[in-house]
Amino acid sequence: MNTPRLEVRAVSKTFTVKLHKIHALKDVSLDLRKGECHAVVGESGSGKSTLGKVILGLLSPDEGMVLFDGKPVPTRRTLPMKRSIQLVQQNPLSTLNPKRTVSASVIQALKIHHPDLNRAEILVRFEEVMGEVRMPMDLADRYPSELSGGQRQRIAIARALACDPEIIVLDEPTSALDVLVQDQLLRLLSELRQRKQLSYVFITHDLGVVRQLADRVSVFQRGEIVETAPTQDLFDNPQTAYCRELLSSVPVVSEEDLKFISNLHAKT
Amino acid sequence: MKIIGSAARTAYMLGVSALCLGGVLSTTVTPAFANEDRYVRIDEKPSGEIDPHKARDFADSILIENLYDTLVVPAGGSSVGPHLATGWTTDGNSVVFELRDDVTFHTGNKMTAADVVYSFNRMRDMGLGRSFVLGSQIGEAVAEGDYTVRFTMNEPFAPFLAAMSQVPIVDSALVEQHVTNGDFASEWLSENDAGSGAYQLVSHKPQEETVMERFDGYFLGVPEQAPDGMRFRYGLAAPTVRTLLETAGHDISSPWLPPEVLVELSQGENTKILAVPATTQMFFKLNTQRAPLDDVHCRRALSYALDYEAVRSVMKVAEGINAASPSNGPIPKGLMGNDPSVADFGQDLERAKEELAQCKYAPADYTLEVAWISGIAFEERFALLMQANFGQLGFNVEIVSTPWAKFAELVTDPAVNPHVNQVMASPVTPDTDSLLYNSYHSSRAGTWQSAEWLDDAEVDRMLDEARGASDPAVREQIYRDLSARIVELAPTIFPYNLMTVFGANNRISAPRLEDPAQTLPAISSNFAVRKMVLRD
Amino acid sequence: MRNSALQSMMSRIYASQLTQRLVQSVFVLFGVSALIFFIARVIPGDPARLALGPNASPEQVASLREQLNLDEPALTQYFLFLRDLFHGDLGISLYSGRPVVRDILEQLPATVELVLFSAVIMIVAGVVIGAVATRYQNRAADYIIRVLSLAGIVVPSFVWAIVLMLILAFWLDLLPIAGRLSQGMEPPRHITGLYTVDALLTGNIPVFFDAIYHIALPAFALSIASISQESRLMRASLVETMSAPFIETARAYGRTESWIIRKWAMRPALVPALTVVGLDIASKIGNAFLIEAVFAWPGIARYGVEVILFKDLNAIIGTVLVISLAFILINIIVDFLVGLVYPKIRLQGATDV
Amino acid sequence: MSSQVKVFRAMPQSFTAGVFRNPLFLSGFVIATIVVLVAVFAPFVAPYPEHAGPFVDFGNVRTPPSAQHWLGTDLVGRDVLSRVIFGFRQSLLMAVVVLGLSVPFGVTLGIVAAYFRGFTEIAIMRVTDVFLSIPSLVLAMAVLGVLPPSMLNAMLAVSVTWWPWFTRLAYNVARAVVSEDFITASKVVGASHSAILIRDVFPNCLPTILTKMANDVGFIILVASSLSFLGLGLKPPTPDLGSMVASGANLLPGSWWLTLGPAMAIVVAVMGFALMGDGLRDELDKAKK
């Protein structure tokens, strides 16, 4: 059964900034199977986000290609193709258009991918999606500035879900949130993955999060993948020096710690 | 306040020192230049042309008047008197001028017959400026000795002598040196003078000022009390001129000041007005080729509809003095053929409506374009008046303001030439011909002077006849008949005869601009600076 | 990277950026020349007829048309024009009958001098007034200054010119209102064409003061609107700077507001105010016509409007080109100077091509 | 529950409330409102509405201010106050049309350039530079020199000089907006370019554009009056504040009322809108912080 849904094949990408060539991606390959969460870790600037953009079709690679269901993805993606791969970004402050209510942002996505639905049906779908991300409907006609960071990220997820995607690129979705909210969001993501058989490309520099969520991990250094392995293997037995260094710097937050923190919150 | 103390202190100091400086300068710097005080300062429209054979408008003609001389000069009425020529004889088909032998150019060269021939040919061959006064009837000019010139005629040309008063004589030897590529030395002459006039050029900046100084070798001499020079300034705004006149920073204004300013100047302590009862007339020229004014009845209707009294009321320039007086039709007072009995034009709406009823056009179908020359402020009021008056007949009137240069171009095409054009004109030469021929002969149509585009065989015949007739009495009669014919055809509305009025500082007196007895009909002749008197 | 290496890289970027700007402005100038050439070409009316006057014969008009290439297709005319332009030839002005280049060279210095003086007045007064407004931010003095500076902007400059002339020249008779020098004052030997500068260079002190005495009123009238503009900008930029963290630090040290404004906030705040100086100077060239008309200042702005009304093709193109060239150069120079004064801008600029 | 969802809602209310507490904006708003009302109801407000049309009364010229004519009469006997009131109409119409032509055009080009980058950006911004490299008064004069004088052509001429400023402003603001994450999000969601431009880019540029527009109403009146002063104004007898000042200025100081009335009218109108713009900008700056 498990042929990859998404394959990145030997992709390279360079940028020219002030006459200097920067290799953002060097010969990067990666597979993603249905329902799998593939984490991409590395320091900032190591090319993780560029990979995300290539997968999403926001950048076209200089060399190599992206395959979806075994077929090469054309440069100009069709609407169903766009629908299949969605994105949740890092910064909750700017991921939503501040001049639109959150309902408008989500409903836009619904309308684009469900042109045949009428207004009432759209609203029904909207309520469903809001329910899936546990957002109360009375926040629907708020502006992003009137919501908390976590709420905004939920809306961003809702917008992605509205498209009925198969794959979601999660570009550091929790790094700007405090630990508690981060945890809630990760639980939500994990639950959604199981329920909807979603595949995630999880871009992060936070190995703690990786351990919690990812099935497999690719480690990035200066545009190259230095190691790809199942999560447990990587944590137990890192193959490269770079990975070992990376792992040694991870602060470990245990389940007990989290419980302790949420209790604190509950009391105050 | 101590916050930005130092900055404020600096600003304060700057202000104080500027004021001190101003005070010191105004008392010390200004009066240090004695001889410049004896320059007369005159202003005009934006730019001036000093090539004598390219000069064409009023401003240019003042410059040429002072830099150059002509064979003959206007001498009152329609006559001309001797100037560079001591006299002339008419001999069959030619005119022979005897020249003075004591005239030197500013270079020191003697003026001879060769210069006269050269100048005439240059003016005619270039065909610019005022060369239109030289009818095709004039044949060629030949030097018959150092001080004798013969002009032969192809056909009789009565206005010949008057026309010669507009042909400035240049120093041919000097001009020849500067000819390049057969350009008649026109580039050089646009910046230098080659004349014999009472004043010679010091500097010429066409958009700033032209300065000239007394020429001591002038053959008629320049009186001691005449200004030592002239500063001819271009493009000063009315409030500036007005202020300068008050503060003795200026002497004579252009004639385009608003009448209200002239009224104030006439009452000023240091100022006065100069009024020249010259042969200038205001013409409202109707485009006779453009519907609905190609119908004589519509034209007459407009003539009767105009409120002449109101037009003239605008031109009050001093207590009890109105620059405008009722007109006698196409020929202004003081020119041959003027007929005081020609109707005193007045508003008569009844007759206007009668004429309109006979017109084949319905006024409501047409929008009349009434033009005025931007810069001549009072013309806008006439346009507004016409809009109201013609509106009473049911015409829709649109007012367009055009700069003079653009207007001169618009009139070349009868399809776009406005229906009504306001033009002030005076005869270029003292001869009636120079005014009427260039306004009404069908061969002349399409210039600013002939914005009417009149095409009438009868008028053409009379104009040609008057050119050929040599007997003044016959010419007088022809022009009177012509005048009646033109009034009947109504190509033009004649709102008023005009005194040309200038604001002036009290220190200048210009007899030709003030004393009707000394005033000459060609208006620029009155700007001979050597005839002015400057009080210290 | 070491500091010196960083600096050398910065200055390389800066230099390449400057060259880039210069190259770009050449293209912009081509654009301006094309734009104005084609605008001038659609002016209805026959320039040849205009030049020769209404009494010229059709043959004369036709021959001049040929001489001026008026019968060629517009594009050919434009290329012929460019060819001549490279030879420093803008043709003959129909309005003055002289080479356009000569007319412009004669008129330009007067305007440059006028604009320069009013720019100096503008910068000094604008900065001082802006600083005062900031000091008293959101208090009565601030609002009064802001309303007054608005008045400076909303009263048309020709009205200012007339009002100043009435008061200072007509009623008080303090300052002259026409010309660049008193009558009889010989202009100084031509070096730059700016009378004040030439007089200083030739050591002719009376002429220097006389020139200043004459330029004072027009330059002030021309600067009023931009003083107001500049002081508003200065205020806005100072207010912004005053809320920056490093100013908070200074406050924490107990410095007075005035000290902070002068010593700390002024320099960074000057940058945005100075960058618009270029734009302001350009708008002055336009406003200069209004001023030059009232004060009989023989400059290029007045010339420009005359030739537009006269439909003098060559002169219109020449004037607009020169004015645009001046505008572009001024902006580059201002940017360059700002870069020198405050190097941080360079890097921001570098990423903001 | 779902019926409560409003797809559109105005700007956050705190901003609107803040604007109306700003004294600059408030005073400008009051002045501008009065000017607009006077202009709209000119025929009812003006004491002699017929004096705005083809009317002359040479028996009653140049009378100083009096009970019948609060601002005196002009050179052909028309009531100056009435003409000033109708002059507001022309000025506002001018401003509205110029903004109506140049803002959509300029802003569209600006955000398109910022969004698409590449050749589109270079082409648009260089052409804009060309227009910005000619001082606007000079450019407007050149254009008006080409066209015959009429209300519409005057508007066209000013618009030709006005749009590049909006292009540049919109471009600068939009460049910042375009780099925001929500634009990427919209692209990923599959929104079309036009939808992104209209829904995402434009609304986020709008406050800055509106602020400039408020200011510009006044400045357009100013530029138009400068053009009129140079003799490139509207066709008489249409009341035109700039030409009224210009023709009156020739008669200063004697007939001061001919200049004072229209000059004050320009000042008041420009002031009102400029104050509004100032206040808006203040609030905008606060909102950004």
Short mmCIF file of C-alpha atoms in Angstrom, two decimals, chain A residues 58 86 89 91 94-101 103 108-109 112-113 127 137 141 143 146 159, chain D residues 1-2 4-7 9-10 180-182 184-185 187-191 199-200 203-204 207:
data_model
loop_
_atom_site.label_atom_id
_atom_site.label_comp_id
_atom_site.label_asym_id
_atom_site.label_seq_id
_atom_site.Cartn_x
_atom_site.Cartn_y
_atom_site.Cartn_z
CA LEU A 58 5.63 28.67 -4.26
CA GLN A 86 -1.78 23.08 2.40
CA GLN A 89 2.82 29.07 9.03
CA ASN A 91 3.84 33.66 12.82
CA SER A 94 0.72 37.79 10.14
CA THR A 95 -0.73 34.52 8.92
CA LEU A 96 -4.21 36.00 8.76
CA ASN A 97 -5.23 39.09 6.80
CA PRO A 98 -5.81 41.71 9.53
CA LYS A 99 -8.42 43.44 7.40
CA ARG A 100 -10.70 40.42 7.15
CA THR A 101 -12.71 38.60 9.75
CA SER A 103 -14.72 33.74 8.90
CA GLN A 108 -12.68 32.12 1.05
CA ALA A 109 -10.83 28.80 1.06
CA ILE A 112 -12.43 28.34 -3.88
CA HIS A 113 -12.47 24.59 -3.53
CA GLU A 127 -19.10 25.39 11.17
CA MET A 137 -18.52 30.02 16.47
CA ASP A 141 -16.69 37.40 12.93
CA TYR A 143 -10.72 40.25 13.34
CA GLU A 146 -9.04 40.38 18.52
CA ARG A 159 -8.30 27.47 6.65
CA MET D 1 -25.48 30.09 15.18
CA SER D 2 -24.30 30.37 11.64
CA GLN D 4 -24.55 35.37 13.23
CA VAL D 5 -21.58 35.17 10.93
CA LYS D 6 -21.11 38.43 9.10
CA VAL D 7 -18.75 38.11 6.23
CA ARG D 9 -17.48 44.16 9.07
CA ALA D 10 -16.08 47.64 9.21
CA GLU D 180 3.38 39.12 4.81
CA ASP D 181 2.54 35.52 5.58
CA PHE D 182 -1.14 35.89 4.86
CA THR D 184 1.55 33.26 1.07
CA ALA D 185 -1.40 31.65 2.81
CA LYS D 187 -1.59 31.69 -2.58
CA VAL D 188 -1.43 28.26 -0.99
CA VAL D 189 -5.16 28.17 -0.48
CA GLY D 190 -5.42 28.71 -4.20
CA ALA D 191 -6.78 32.23 -4.38
CA ARG D 199 -8.98 41.06 -0.89
CA ASP D 200 -5.55 40.89 0.70
CA PRO D 203 -7.44 46.53 1.92
CA ASN D 204 -4.15 46.60 3.79
CA PRO D 207 -5.69 53.33 5.26
#
